[in-house]
Short mmCIF file of C-alpha atoms in Angstrom, two decimals:
data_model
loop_
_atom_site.label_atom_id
_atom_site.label_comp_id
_atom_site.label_asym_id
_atom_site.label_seq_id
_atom_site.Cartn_x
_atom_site.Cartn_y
_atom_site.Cartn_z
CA UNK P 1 0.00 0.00 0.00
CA UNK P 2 1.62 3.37 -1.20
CA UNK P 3 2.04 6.35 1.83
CA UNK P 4 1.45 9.27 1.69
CA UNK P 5 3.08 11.24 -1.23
CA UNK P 6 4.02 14.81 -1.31
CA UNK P 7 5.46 16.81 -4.34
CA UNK P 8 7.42 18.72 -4.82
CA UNK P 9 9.75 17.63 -2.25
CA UNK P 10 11.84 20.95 -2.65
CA UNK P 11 10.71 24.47 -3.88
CA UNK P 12 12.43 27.91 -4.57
CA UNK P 13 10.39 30.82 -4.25
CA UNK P 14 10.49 34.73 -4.21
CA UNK P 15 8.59 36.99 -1.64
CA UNK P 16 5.55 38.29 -3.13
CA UNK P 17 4.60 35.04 -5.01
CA UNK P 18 2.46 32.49 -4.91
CA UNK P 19 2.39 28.45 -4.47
CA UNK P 20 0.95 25.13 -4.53
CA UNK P 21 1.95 22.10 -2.74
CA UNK P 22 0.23 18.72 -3.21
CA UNK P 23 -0.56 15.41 -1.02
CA UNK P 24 -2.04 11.94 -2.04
CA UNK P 25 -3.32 10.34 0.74
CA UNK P 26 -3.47 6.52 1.74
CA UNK P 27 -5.51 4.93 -0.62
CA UNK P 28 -9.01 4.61 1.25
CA UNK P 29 -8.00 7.58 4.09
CA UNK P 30 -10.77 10.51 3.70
CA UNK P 31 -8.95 13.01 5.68
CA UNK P 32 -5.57 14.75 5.19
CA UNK P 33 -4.08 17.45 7.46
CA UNK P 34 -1.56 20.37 6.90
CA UNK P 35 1.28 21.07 9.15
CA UNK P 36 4.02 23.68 8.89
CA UNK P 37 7.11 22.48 10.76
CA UNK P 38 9.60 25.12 11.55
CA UNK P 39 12.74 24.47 13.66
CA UNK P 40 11.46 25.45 17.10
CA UNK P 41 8.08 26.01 16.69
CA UNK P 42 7.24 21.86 15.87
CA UNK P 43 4.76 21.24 13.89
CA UNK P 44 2.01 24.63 13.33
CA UNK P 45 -1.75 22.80 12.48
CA UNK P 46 -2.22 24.61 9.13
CA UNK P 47 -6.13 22.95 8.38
CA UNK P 48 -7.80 19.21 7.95
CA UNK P 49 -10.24 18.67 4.84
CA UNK P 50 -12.18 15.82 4.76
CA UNK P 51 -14.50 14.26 2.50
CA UNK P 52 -14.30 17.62 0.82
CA UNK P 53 -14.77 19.99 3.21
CA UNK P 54 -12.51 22.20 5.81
CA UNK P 55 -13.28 20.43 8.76
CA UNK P 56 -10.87 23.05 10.92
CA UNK P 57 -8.09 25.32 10.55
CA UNK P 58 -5.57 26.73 12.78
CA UNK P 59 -4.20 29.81 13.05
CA UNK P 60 -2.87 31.40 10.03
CA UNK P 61 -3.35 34.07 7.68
CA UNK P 62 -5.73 34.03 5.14
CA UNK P 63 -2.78 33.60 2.63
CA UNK P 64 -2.74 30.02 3.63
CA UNK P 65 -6.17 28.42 1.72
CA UNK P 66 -6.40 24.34 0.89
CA UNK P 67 -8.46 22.28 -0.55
CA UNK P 68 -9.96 18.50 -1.27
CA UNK P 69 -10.85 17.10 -4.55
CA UNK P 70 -13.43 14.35 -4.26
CA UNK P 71 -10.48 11.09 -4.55
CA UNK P 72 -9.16 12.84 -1.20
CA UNK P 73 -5.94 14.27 -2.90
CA UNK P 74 -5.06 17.79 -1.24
CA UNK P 75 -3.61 20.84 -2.34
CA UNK P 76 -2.56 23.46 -0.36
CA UNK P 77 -1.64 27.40 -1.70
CA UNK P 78 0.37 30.03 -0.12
CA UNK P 79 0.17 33.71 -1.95
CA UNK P 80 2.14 36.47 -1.55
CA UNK P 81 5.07 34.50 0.01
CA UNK P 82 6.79 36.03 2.60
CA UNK P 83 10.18 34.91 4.05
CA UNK P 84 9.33 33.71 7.14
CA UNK P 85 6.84 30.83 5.45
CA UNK P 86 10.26 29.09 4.80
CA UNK P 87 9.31 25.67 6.32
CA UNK P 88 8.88 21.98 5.93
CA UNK P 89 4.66 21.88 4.83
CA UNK P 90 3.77 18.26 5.70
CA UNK P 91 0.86 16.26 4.95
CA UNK P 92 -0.82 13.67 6.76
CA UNK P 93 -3.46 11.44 6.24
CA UNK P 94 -5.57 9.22 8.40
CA UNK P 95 -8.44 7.06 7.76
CA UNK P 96 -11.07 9.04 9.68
CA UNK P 97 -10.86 12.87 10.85
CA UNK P 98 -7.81 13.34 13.10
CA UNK P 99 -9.22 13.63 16.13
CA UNK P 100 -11.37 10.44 16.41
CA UNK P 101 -10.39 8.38 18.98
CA UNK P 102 -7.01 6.39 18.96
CA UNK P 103 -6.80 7.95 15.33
CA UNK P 104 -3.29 7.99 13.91
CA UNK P 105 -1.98 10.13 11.13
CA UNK P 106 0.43 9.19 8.39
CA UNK P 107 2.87 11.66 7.33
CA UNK P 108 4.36 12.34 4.07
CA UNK P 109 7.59 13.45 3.77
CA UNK P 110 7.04 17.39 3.19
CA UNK P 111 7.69 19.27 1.03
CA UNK P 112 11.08 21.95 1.92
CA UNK P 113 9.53 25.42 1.02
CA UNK P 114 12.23 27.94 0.69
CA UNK P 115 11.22 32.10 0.50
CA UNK P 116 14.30 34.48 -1.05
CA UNK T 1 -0.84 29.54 23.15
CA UNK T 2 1.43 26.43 23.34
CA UNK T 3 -0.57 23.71 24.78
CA UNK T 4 1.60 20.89 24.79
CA UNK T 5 5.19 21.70 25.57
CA UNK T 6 8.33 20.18 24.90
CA UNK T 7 10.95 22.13 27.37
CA UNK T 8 14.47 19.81 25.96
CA UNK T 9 15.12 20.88 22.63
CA UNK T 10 17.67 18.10 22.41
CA UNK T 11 19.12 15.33 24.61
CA UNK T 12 22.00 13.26 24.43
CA UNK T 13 22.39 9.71 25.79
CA UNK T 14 24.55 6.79 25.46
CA UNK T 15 23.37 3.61 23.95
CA UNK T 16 22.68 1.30 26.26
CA UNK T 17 21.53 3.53 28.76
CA UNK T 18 17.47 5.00 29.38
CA UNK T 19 16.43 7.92 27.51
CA UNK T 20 13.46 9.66 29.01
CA UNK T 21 12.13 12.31 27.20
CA UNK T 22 8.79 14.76 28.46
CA UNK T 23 6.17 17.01 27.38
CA UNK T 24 3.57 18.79 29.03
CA UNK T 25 0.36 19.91 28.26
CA UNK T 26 -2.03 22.58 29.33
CA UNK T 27 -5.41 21.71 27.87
CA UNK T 28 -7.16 19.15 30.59
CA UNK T 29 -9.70 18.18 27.52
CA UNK T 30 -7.08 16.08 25.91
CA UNK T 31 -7.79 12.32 26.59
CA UNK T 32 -5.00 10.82 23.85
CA UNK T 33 -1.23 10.93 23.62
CA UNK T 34 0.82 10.17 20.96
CA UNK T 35 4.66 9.97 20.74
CA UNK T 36 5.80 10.46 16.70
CA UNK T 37 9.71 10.37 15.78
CA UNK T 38 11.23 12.36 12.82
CA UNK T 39 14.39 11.29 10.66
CA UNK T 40 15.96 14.02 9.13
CA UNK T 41 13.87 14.28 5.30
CA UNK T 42 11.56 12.17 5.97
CA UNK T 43 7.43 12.40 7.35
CA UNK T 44 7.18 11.75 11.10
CA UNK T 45 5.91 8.57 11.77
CA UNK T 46 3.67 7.20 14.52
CA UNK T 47 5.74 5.79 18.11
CA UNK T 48 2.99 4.69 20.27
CA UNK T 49 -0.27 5.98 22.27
CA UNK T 50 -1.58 6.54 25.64
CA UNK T 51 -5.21 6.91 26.21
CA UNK T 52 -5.80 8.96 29.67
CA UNK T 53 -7.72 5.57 30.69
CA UNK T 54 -3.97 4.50 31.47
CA UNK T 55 -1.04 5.50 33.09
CA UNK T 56 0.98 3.68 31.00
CA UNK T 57 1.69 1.59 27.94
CA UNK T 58 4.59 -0.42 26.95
CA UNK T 59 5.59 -1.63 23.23
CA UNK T 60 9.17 -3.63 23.07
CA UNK T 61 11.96 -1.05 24.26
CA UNK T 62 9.29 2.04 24.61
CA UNK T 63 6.65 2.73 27.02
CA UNK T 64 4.86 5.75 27.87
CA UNK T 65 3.78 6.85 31.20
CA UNK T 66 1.11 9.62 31.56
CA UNK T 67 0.35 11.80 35.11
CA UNK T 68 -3.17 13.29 34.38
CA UNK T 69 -2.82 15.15 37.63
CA UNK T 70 0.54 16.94 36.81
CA UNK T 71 -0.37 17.08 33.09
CA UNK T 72 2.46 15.45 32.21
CA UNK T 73 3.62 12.23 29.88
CA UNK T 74 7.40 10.75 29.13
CA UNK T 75 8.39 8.11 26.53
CA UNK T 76 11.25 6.04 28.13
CA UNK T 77 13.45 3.98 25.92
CA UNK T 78 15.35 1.22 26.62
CA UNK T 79 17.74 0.12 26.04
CA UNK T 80 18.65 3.19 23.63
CA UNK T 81 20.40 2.38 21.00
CA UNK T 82 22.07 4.46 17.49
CA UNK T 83 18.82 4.22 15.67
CA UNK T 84 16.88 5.87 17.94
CA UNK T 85 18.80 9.15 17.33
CA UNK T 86 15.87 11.45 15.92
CA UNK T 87 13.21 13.89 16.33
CA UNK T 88 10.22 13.12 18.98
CA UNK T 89 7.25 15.08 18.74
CA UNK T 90 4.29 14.48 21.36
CA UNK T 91 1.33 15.03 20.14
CA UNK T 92 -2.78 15.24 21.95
CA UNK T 93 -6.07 15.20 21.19
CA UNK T 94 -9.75 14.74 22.37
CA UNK T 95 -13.28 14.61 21.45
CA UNK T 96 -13.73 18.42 21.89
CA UNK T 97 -9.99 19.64 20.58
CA UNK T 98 -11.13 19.46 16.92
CA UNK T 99 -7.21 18.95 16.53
CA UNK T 100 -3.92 16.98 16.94
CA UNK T 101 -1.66 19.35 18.62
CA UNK T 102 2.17 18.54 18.89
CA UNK T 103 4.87 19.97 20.73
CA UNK T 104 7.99 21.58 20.03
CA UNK T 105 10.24 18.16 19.45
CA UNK T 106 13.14 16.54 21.14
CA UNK T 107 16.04 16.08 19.32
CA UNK T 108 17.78 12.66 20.78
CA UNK T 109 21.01 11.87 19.87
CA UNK T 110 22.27 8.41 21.23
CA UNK T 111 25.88 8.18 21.10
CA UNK T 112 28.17 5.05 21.11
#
């Protein structure tokens, strides 16, 4: 059974513009999170989509926006880039929403997101 | 608002020897407690659990205890050995936290 895949596993950007990052989830798993890892700050709940629909988000700005096509893939878009969203973006996965009980999340191995 | 807490940025042990790592939380609506580790380029992936049912649970070399009143869990290792060098996250949830919240991370370095 594949895991979760991310892509692109490294991107280049310039302040002021805009991206897309995208996660395939576990064949079968109807939710996928977004996490922002940053050294010292762990890993920053970005949103969770499932079956479609923003189930929560955390706190960031509204230049952070996702979304969930009906086979469960994920994208996730960051506009008007700004240094400090350099970060590992990871994706994760699980079979039911996060938070159910004893519910575990797969990761993907993140895309590296680097602002000049 | 950091609700779980991860004071140890990094600890070093040698193999062979315990490593107990710890994280603290605030919110007293989580009710499950997850330990994730991190190699370096790669996705974290799942350690083991604690449901606050327990005060502790035990797979191979790892267990996890969890004090509800003090808020507090640690993962214990042992023995540790050279693989184990990575990042460990702690993560909770519960029925009303709408979201898995993880800590800062541990980096753990086991040395020969």
């Amino acid at each position: 059974k594949a895991g979760v895949t991310q892509t692109p596993r490294y991107l280049i950007k310039t302040r002021g513009q805009q991206v897309t990052l995208s996660c395939s989830p576990i064949s079968g798993h109807r939710s996928v999170s977004w996490y922002q890892q940053t050294p010292g700050q762990g890993l920053q709940f970005l949103f969770e989509y499932f079956s479609e629909t923003q189930r929560n988000k955390g706190n960031f700005p509204g230049r952070f926006s996702g979304r969930q096509f009906s086979n469960s893939r994920s994208e996730m878009n960051v506009s008007t880039l700004e240094l400090g969203d350099s970060a590992l973006y990871l994706c994760a996965s699980s079979l039911v929403a996060s938070t159910s009980t004893n519910e575990k999340l797969f990761f993907g191995s993140g895309t590296q997101l680097s602002v000049l | 608002d950091q609700q779980v807490k991860q004071n140890s940025p990094s600890l070093s042990v040698q193999e062979g020897r315990i490593s107990i790592l710890n994280c603290d939380y605030t919110n007293s609506m989580f009710d499950y407690f997850l330990w994730y580790k991190k190699y370096p380029a790669e996705g974290p992936t799942f350690l083991i659990s604690i449901s606050s049912i327990k005060d502790k649970n035990e797979d191979g070399r790892f267990t996890v205890f969890l004090n509800k009143s003090a808020k507090h869990l640690s993962l214990h290792i042992v023995p540790s050995q050279p693989g184990d060098s990575a990042v460990y996250f702690c993560a909770a949830s519960g029925t009303r936290a709408q979201k898995l919240v993880f800590g800062q991370g541990t980096r753990l370095t086991i040395n020969p």
